[in-house]
Coordinates of C-alpha atoms in Angstrom, one line a residue:
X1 CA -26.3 -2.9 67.5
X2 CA -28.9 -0.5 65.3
X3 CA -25.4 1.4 64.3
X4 CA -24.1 -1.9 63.0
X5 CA -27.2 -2.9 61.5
X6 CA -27.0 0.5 59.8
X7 CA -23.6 -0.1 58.4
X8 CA -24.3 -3.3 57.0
X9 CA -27.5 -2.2 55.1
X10 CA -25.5 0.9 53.6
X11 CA -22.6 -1.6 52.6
X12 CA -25.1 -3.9 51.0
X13 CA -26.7 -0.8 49.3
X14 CA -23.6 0.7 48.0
X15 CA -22.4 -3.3 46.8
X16 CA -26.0 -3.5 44.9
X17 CA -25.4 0.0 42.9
X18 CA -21.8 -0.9 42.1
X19 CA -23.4 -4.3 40.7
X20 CA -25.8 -2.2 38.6
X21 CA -23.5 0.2 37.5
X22 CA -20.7 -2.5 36.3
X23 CA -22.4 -5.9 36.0
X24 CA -19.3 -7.7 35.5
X25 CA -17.9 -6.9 38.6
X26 CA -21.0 -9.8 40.3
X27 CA -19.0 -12.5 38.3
X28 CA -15.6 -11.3 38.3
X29 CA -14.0 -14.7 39.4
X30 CA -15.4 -16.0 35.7
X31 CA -13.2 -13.4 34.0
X32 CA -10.2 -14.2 32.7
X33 CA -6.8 -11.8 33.2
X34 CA -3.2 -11.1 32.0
X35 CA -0.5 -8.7 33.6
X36 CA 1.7 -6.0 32.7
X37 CA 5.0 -5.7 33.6
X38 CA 4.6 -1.8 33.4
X39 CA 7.8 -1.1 35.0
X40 CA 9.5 -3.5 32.3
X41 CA 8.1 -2.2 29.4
X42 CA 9.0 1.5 30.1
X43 CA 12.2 0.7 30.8
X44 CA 12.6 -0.5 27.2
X45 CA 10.7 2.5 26.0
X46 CA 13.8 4.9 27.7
X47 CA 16.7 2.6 26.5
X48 CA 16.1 3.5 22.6
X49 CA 16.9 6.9 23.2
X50 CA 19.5 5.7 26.2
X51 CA 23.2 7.8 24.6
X52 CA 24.4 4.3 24.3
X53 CA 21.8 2.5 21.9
X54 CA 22.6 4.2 19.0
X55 CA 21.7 3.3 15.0
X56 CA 25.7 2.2 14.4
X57 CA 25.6 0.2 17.8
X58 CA 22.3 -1.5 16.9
X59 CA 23.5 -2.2 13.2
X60 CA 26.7 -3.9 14.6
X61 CA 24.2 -5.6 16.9
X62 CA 22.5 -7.0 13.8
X63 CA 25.3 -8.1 12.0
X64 CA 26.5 -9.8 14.6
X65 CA 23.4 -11.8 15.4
X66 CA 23.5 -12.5 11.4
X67 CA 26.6 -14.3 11.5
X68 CA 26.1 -16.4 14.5
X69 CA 23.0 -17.2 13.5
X70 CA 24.3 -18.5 10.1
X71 CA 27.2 -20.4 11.8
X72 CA 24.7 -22.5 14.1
X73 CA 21.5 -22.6 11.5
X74 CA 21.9 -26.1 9.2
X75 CA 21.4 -25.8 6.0
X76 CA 17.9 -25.9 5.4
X77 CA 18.4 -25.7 1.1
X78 CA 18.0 -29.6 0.7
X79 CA 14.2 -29.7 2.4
X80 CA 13.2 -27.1 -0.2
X81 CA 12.7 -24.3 2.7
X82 CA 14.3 -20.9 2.0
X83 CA 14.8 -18.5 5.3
X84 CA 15.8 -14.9 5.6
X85 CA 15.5 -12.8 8.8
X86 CA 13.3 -10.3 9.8
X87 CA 13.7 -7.1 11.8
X88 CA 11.8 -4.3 13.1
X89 CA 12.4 -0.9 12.1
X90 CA 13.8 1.1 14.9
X91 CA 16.7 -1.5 14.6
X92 CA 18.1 -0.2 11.7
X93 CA 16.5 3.2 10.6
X94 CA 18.1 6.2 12.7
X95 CA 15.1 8.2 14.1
X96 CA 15.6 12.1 15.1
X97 CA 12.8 12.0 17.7
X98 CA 13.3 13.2 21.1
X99 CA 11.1 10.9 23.0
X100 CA 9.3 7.6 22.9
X101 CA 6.0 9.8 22.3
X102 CA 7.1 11.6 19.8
X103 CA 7.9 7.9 17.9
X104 CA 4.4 6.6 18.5
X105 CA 3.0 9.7 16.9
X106 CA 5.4 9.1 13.7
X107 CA 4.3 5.4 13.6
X108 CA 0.7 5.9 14.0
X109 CA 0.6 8.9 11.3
X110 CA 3.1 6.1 8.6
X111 CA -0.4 3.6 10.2
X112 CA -2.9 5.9 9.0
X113 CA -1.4 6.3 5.6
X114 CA -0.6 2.5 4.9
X115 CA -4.4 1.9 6.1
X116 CA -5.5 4.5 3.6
X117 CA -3.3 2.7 1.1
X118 CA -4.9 -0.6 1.3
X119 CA -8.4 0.7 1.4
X120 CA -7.9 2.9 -2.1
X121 CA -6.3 -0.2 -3.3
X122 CA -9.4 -2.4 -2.5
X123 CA -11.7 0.2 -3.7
X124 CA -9.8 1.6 -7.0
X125 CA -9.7 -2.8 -7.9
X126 CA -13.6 -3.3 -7.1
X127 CA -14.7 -0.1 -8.6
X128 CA -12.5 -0.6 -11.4
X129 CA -10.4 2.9 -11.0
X130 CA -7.6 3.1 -13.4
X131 CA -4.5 3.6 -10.8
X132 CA -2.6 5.0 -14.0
X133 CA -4.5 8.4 -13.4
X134 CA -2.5 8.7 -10.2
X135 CA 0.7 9.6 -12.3
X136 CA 1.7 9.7 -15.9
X137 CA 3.9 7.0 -16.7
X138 CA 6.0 9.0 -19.6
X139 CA 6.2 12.1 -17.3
X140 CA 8.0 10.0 -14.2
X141 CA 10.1 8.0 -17.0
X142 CA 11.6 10.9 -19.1
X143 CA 15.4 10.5 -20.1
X144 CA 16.9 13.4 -18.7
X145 CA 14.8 12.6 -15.8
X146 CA 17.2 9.4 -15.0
X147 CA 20.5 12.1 -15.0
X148 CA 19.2 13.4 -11.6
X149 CA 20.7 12.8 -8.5
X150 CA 19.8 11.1 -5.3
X151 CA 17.3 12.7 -3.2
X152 CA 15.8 12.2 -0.2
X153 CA 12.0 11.3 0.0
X154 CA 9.6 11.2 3.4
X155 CA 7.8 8.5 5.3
X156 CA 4.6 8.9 4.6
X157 CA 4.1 4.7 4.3
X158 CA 4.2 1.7 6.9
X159 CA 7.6 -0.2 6.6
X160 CA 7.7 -1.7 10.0
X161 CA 9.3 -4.7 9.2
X162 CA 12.3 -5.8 7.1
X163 CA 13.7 -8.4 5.9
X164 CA 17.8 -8.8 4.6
X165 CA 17.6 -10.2 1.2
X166 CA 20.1 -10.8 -2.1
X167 CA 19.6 -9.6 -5.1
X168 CA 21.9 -10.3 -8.4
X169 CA 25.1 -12.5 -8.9
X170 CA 26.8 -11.6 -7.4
X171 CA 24.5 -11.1 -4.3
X172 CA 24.2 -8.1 -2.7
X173 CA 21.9 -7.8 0.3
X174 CA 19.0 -5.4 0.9
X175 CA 17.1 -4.4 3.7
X176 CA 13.5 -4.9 2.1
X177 CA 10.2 -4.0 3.9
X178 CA 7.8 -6.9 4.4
X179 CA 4.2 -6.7 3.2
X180 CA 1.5 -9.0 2.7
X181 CA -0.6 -6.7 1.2
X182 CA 1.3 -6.2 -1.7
X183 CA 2.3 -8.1 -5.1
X184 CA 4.9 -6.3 -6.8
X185 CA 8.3 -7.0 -4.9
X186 CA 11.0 -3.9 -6.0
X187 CA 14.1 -2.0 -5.1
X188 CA 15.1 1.4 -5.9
X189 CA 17.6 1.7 -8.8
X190 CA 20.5 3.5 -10.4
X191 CA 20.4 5.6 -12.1
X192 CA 18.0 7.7 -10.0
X193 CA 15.7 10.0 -11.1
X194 CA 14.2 10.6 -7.5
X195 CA 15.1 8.2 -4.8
X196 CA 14.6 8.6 -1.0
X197 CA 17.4 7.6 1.5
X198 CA 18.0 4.3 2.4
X199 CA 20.4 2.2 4.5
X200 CA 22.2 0.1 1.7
X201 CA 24.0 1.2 -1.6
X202 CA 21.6 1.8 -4.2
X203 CA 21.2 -1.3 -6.5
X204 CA 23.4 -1.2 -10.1
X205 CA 21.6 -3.5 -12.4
X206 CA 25.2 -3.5 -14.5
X207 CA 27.0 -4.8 -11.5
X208 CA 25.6 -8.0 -11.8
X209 CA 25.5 -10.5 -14.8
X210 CA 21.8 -12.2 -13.8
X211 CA 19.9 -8.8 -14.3
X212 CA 17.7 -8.9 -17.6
X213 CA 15.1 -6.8 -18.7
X214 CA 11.6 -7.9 -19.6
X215 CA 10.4 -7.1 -23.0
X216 CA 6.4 -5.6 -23.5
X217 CA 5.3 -8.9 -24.3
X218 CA 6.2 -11.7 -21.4
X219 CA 3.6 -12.7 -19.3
X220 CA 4.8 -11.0 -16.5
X221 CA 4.8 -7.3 -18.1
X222 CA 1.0 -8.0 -19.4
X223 CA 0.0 -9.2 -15.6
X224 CA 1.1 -5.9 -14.1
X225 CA -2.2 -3.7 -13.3
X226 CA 0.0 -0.7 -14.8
X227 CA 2.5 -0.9 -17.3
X228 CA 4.2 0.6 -20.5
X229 CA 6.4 0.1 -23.1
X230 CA 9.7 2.1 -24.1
X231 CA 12.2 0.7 -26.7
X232 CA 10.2 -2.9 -26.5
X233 CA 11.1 -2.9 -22.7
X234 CA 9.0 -3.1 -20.2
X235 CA 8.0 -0.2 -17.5
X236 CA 6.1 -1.0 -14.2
X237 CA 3.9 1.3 -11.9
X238 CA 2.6 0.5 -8.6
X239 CA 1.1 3.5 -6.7
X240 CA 0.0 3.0 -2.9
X241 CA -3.5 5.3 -3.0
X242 CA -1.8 7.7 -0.8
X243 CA 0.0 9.4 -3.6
X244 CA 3.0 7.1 -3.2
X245 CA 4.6 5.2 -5.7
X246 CA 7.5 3.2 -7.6
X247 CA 7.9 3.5 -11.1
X248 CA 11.0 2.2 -13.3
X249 CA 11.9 -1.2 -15.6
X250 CA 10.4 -4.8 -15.1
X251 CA 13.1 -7.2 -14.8
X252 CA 14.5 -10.4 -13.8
X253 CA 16.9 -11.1 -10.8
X254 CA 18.5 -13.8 -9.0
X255 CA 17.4 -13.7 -5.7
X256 CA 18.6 -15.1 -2.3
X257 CA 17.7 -15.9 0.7
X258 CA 20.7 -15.6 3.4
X259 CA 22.7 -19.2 3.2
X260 CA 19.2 -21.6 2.4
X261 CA 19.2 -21.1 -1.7
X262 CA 18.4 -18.3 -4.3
X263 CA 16.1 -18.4 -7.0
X264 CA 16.5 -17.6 -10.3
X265 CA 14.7 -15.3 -12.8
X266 CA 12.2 -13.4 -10.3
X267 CA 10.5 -10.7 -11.5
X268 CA 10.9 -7.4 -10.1
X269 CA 10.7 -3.8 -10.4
X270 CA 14.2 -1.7 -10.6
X271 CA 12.6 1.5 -9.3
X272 CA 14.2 4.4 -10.8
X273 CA 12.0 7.0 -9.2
X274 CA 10.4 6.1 -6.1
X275 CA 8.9 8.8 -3.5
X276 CA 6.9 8.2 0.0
X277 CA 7.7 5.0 1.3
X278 CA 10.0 3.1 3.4
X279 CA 13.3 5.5 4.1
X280 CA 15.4 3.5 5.5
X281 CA 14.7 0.3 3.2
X282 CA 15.8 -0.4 -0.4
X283 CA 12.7 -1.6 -1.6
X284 CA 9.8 -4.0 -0.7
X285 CA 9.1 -7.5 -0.9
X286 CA 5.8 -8.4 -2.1
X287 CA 4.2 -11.6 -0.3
X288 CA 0.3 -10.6 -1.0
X289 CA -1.7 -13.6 -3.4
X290 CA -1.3 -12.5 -6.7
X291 CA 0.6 -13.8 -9.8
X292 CA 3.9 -11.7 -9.3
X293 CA 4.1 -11.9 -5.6
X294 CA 7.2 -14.0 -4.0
X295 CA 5.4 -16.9 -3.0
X296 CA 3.7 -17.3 -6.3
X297 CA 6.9 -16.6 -8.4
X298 CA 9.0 -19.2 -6.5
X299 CA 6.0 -21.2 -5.7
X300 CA 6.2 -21.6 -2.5
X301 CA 3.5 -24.1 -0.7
X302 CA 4.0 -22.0 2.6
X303 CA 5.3 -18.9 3.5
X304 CA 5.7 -17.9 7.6
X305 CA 7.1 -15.3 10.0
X306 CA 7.5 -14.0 13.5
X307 CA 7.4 -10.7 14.3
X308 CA 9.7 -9.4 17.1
X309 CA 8.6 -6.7 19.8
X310 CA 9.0 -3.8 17.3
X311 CA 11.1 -1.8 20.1
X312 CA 13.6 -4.9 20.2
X313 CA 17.0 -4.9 18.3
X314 CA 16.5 -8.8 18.3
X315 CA 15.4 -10.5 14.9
X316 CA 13.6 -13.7 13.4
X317 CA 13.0 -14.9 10.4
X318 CA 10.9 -15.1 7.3
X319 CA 10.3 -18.8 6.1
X320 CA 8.9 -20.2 2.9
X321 CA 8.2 -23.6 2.5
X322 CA 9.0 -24.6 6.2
X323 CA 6.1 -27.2 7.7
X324 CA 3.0 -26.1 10.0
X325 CA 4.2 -25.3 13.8
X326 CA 2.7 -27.2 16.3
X327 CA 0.7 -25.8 18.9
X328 CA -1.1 -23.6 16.6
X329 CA -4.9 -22.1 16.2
X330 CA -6.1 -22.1 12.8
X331 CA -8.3 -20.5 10.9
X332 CA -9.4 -20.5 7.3
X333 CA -7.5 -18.3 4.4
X334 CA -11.1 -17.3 2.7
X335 CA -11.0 -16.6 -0.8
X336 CA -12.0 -12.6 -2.6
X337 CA -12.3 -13.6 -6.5
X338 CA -12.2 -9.5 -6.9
X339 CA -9.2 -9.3 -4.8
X340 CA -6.3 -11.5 -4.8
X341 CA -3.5 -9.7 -2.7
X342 CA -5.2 -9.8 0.6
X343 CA -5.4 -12.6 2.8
X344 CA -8.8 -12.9 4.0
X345 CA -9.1 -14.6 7.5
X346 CA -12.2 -16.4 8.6
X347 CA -13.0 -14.1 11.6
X348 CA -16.2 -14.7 14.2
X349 CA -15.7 -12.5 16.4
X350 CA -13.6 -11.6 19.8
X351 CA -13.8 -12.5 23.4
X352 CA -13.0 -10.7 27.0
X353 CA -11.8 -11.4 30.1
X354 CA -12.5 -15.0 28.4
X355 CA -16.6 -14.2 27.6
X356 CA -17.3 -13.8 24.2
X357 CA -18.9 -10.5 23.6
X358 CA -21.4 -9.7 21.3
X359 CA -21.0 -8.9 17.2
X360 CA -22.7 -10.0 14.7
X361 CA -20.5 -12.1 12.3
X362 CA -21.6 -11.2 9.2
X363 CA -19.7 -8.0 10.0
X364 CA -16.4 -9.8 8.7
X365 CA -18.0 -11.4 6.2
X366 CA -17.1 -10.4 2.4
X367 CA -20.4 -9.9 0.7
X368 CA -20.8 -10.6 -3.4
X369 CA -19.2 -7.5 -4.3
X370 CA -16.4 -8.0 -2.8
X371 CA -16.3 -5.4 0.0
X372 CA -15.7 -6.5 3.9
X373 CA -14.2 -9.3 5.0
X374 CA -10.5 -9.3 7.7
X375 CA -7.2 -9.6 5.8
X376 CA -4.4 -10.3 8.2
X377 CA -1.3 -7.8 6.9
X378 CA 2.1 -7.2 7.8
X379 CA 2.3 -3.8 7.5
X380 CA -0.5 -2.7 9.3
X381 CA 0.2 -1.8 12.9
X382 CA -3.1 -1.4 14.6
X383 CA -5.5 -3.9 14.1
X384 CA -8.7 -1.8 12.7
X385 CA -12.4 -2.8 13.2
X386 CA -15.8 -1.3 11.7
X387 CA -17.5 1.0 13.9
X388 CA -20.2 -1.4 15.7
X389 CA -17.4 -4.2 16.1
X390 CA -14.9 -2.0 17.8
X391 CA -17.2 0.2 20.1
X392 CA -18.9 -3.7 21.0
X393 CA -15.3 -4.6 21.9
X394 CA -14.0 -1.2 23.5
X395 CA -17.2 -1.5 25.6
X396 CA -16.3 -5.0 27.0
X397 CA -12.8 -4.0 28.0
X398 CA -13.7 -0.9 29.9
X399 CA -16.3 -2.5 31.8
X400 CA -13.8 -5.1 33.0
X401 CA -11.6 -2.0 33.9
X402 CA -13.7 0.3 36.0
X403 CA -10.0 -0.1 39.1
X404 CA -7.8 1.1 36.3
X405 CA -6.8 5.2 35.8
X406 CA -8.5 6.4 32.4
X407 CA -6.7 9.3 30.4
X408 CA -7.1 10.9 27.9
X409 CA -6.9 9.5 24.4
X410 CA -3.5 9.9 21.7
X411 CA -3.6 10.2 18.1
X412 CA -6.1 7.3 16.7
X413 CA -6.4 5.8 20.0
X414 CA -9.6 7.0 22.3
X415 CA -9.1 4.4 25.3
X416 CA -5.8 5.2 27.1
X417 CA -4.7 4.6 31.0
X418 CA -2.2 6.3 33.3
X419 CA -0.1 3.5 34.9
X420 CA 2.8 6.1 36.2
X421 CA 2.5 4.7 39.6
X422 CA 1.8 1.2 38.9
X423 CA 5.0 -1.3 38.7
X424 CA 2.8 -4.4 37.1
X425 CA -1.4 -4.8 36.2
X426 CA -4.0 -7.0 35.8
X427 CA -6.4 -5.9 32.6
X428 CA -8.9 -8.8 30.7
X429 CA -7.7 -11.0 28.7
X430 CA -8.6 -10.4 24.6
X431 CA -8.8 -13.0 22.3
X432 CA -9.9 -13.6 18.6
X433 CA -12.4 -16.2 17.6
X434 CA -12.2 -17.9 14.3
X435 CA -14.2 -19.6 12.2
X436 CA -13.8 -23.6 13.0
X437 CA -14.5 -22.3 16.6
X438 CA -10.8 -21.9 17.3
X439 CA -9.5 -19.4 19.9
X440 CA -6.4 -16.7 19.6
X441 CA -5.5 -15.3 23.1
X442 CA -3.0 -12.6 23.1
X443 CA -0.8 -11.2 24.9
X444 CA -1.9 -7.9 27.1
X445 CA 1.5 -6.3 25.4
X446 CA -0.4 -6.9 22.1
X447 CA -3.4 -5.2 23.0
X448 CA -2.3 -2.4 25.6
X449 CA 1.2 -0.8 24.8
X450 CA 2.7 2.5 26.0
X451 CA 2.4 5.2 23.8
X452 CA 5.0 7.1 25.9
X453 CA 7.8 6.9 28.9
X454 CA 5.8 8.2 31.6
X455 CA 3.3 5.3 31.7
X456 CA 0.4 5.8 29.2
X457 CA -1.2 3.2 27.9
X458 CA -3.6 2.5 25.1
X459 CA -6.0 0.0 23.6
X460 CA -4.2 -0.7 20.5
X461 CA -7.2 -1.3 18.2
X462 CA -9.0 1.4 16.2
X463 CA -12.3 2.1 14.4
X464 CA -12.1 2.6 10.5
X465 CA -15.3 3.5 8.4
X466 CA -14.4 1.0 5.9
X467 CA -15.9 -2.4 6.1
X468 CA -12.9 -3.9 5.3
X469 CA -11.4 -5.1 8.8
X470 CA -7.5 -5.8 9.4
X471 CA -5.3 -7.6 11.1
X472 CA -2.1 -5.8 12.6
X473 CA 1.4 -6.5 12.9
X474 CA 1.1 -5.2 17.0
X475 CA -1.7 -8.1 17.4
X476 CA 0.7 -10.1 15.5
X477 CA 4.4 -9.5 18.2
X478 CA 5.8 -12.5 19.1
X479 CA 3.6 -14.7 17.2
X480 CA 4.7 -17.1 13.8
X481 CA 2.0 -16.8 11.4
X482 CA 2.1 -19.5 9.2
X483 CA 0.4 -19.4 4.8
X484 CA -1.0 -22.3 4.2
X485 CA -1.2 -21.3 0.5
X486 CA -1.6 -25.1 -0.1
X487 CA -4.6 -25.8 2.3
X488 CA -6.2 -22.9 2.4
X489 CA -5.5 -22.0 6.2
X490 CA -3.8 -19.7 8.3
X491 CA -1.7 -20.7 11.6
X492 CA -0.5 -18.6 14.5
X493 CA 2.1 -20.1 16.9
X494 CA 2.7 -18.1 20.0
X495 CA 6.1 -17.4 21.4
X496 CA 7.6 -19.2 18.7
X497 CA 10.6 -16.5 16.8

């Protein structure tokens, strides 16, 4: 009996330090969990590189999904909403990478250097930097400069994301990268003075009878942040803070969205020398706040879109104009008089394992100068956080996780697990709070995702030493996010592409 007496006072002892050590474990039935279909999700992670899912397959794929999609969509054209679809970039870009690791690496280095690009844009606008010192606008522009030939550029930008959209009359479609942190919507040009490599034919403004130049004195020319003049027509610059840019002639174009309408007289840039973004894309379509985005050019009320699994050949759709989904959380679109492109999210703070952990909320606030704040962006991939709000978050997780294998970190990521013998998982649940006191609960495969085939996985947020928080396009998978550009509000539907 004094033996079992003995036991039971050790058990109780070794129960009371476990307690100390991870309080959360005295309360774990209040938590809140999702799973992990590990074995699933590797399994899609090997069929990318699988002899039989190759970029001409996967094209066809898309094509065909294009046509039956078309054949079964009604015409949406007479309720004033235009749709175009959306897909991710391993769909339709041929990698040369050897392994799924080796394509996490190339997507988180094309991260870092979008991030970087929207943080030199907020800072060159709010400091009041003149982006034309980044490249002379004559030099990139000279004559016998548009003689060259085709060349091809790298992938230093984020272009996760594109959409299929026409452009002249006749219409021609483009692949075109999605971003919402960007104005200027453009397309690389002929002739070419330096062009990277892209998917579709090279646009020819003379092959279609809607193109039209835009003289130096239009409105739109004068609301470009950099622009020049040559012969009375009008040159555009737009430069991405990570030495990337577009430069060629402002113009107008007809453009149209799949079988729901076109638009007429949009103003765009016809990029005749273009170097560091997107390969694989023919331009980019601008869906940020300001004057010459899409949405206000074609004044739209709305926009929307779902982004697919980014490892999925399957596709949705980009919507403008198309009413609120239901079963939605909202939040309010919060306005930055010093900065118009970013959509600025009302952001509270975060919850785990369905306990709301703690952060100040003035760390998303945007103060008077216009610095801080959470913009919600399509072409971000990881959502990033100031130091104090991420470590307060990464804390909450790993408490919650003291069962699962740590490992060492990858790339940008410092909170990683091995789940190579592990067929499915239980981790916390993460959500985001709003302001209005609405909730966000995602997905675990939109917080933890495998960062290579042999079961790593990672905490897909990261720390930035900006104070300018975003948004990504992994927190974003399988979720419509609805503009309210009307209202002043932001939607997210899940599991509704």
């Amino acid at each position: 009996m004094a033996k079992d007496c003995c036991t039971t006072t050790t058990t109780i002892l070794t129960l009371s330090i476990l307690l100390l050590l991870f309080p959360s474990l005295s309360t774990s039935s209040t938590f809140t969990y999702n799973s992990i279909d590990v074995f699933a999700s590797l399994r899609s992670t090997l069929n990318l590189f699988s002899a039989d899912n190759n970029n001409a397959q996967l094209t066809q794929q898309i094509h065909q999904q294009q046509q039956q999609q078309q054949q079964h969509r009604p015409n949406k054209h007479n309720d004033g909403t235009l749709s175009v679809e959306i897909h991710p970039r391993i769909s339709l870009h041929a990698h040369h990478y050897t392994d799924y690791k080796q394509l996490v690496q190339s997507r988180l280095a094309r991260d870092s250097a979008h991030v970087n690009s929207l943080v030199s844009k907020a800072e060159f606008k709010l400091r009041g930097i003149s982006r034309s010192e980044l490249k002379p606008m004559d030099a990139a522009l000279a004559a016998e400069d548009l003689e060259a030939p085709v060349s091809s550029g790298t992938s230093l930008g984020s272009g996760e994301y594109f959409s299929r959209v026409g452009v002249g009359s006749p219409s021609k479609e483009y692949f075109m990268v999605i971003d919402t942190g960007s104005d200027v919507s453009w397309l690389q040009c002929q002739p070419c003075s330096d062009c990277y490599q892209q998917s579709d034919p090279i646009y020819t403004p003379s092959s279609s009878s809607t193109y039209s130049p835009l003289t130096c004195s239009t409105r739109e020319c004068s609301t470009l942040e950099v622009s020049a003049c040559r012969n009375s027509a009008c040159l555009y610059q737009v430069s991405y803070g990570d030495g990337s840019y577009t430069v060629g002639e402002f113009v107008t174009e007809t453009v149209s969205f799949g079988t729901s309408g076109k638009i007429p007289k949009v103003a765009i840039g016809c990029g005749h020398d273009n170097e560091g973004l997107f390969v694989g894309a023919a331009g980019l379509l601008g869906l940020g706040g300001g004057p010459l985005s899409l949405p206000s050019q074609i004044k739209a009320t709305s926009f929307s879109y779902c982004l697919v699994d980014r490892d999925s050949p399957k596709s949705s759709s980009l919507e403008f104009n198309s009413a609120k989904p239901a079963d939605c959380v909202t939040a309010p679109l919060i306005k930055n008089n010093k900065l118009n492109t970013f959509y600025y999210v009302g952001l509270s703070g975060f919850s785990v394992g369905g306990q709301q952990i703690s952060i100040p909320p003035t760390l998303f606030d945007v103060d008077e100068s216009g610095s801080g704040g959470v913009i919600v962006d399509s072409g971000t991939a990881v959502t990033r956080l100031p130091t104090q709000a991420y470590n307060s978050l990464r804390t909450a997780f790993t408490r919650l996780t003291p069962h699962l294998k740590s490992t060492t970190g990858v790339a940008l990521f410092d909170t990683c697990y091995d789940f190579s013998s592990m067929s499915s998982v239980k981790v916390p649940t993460v959500a985001f709070q709003f302001a209005g006191g609405q909730t966000l609960d995602l997905p675990a495969k939109n917080y933890l995702i495998p960062v290579d085939s042999a079961g790593t996985y990672c905490f897909a947020f990261a720390e930035t030493t900006s104070s300018m928080s975003i948004i990504g396009n992994v927190q974003q998978q399988g979720i419509r996010v609805h503009y309210d550009l009307a209202r002043s509000q932001v939607a997210f539907s899940p599991n509704n592409c």
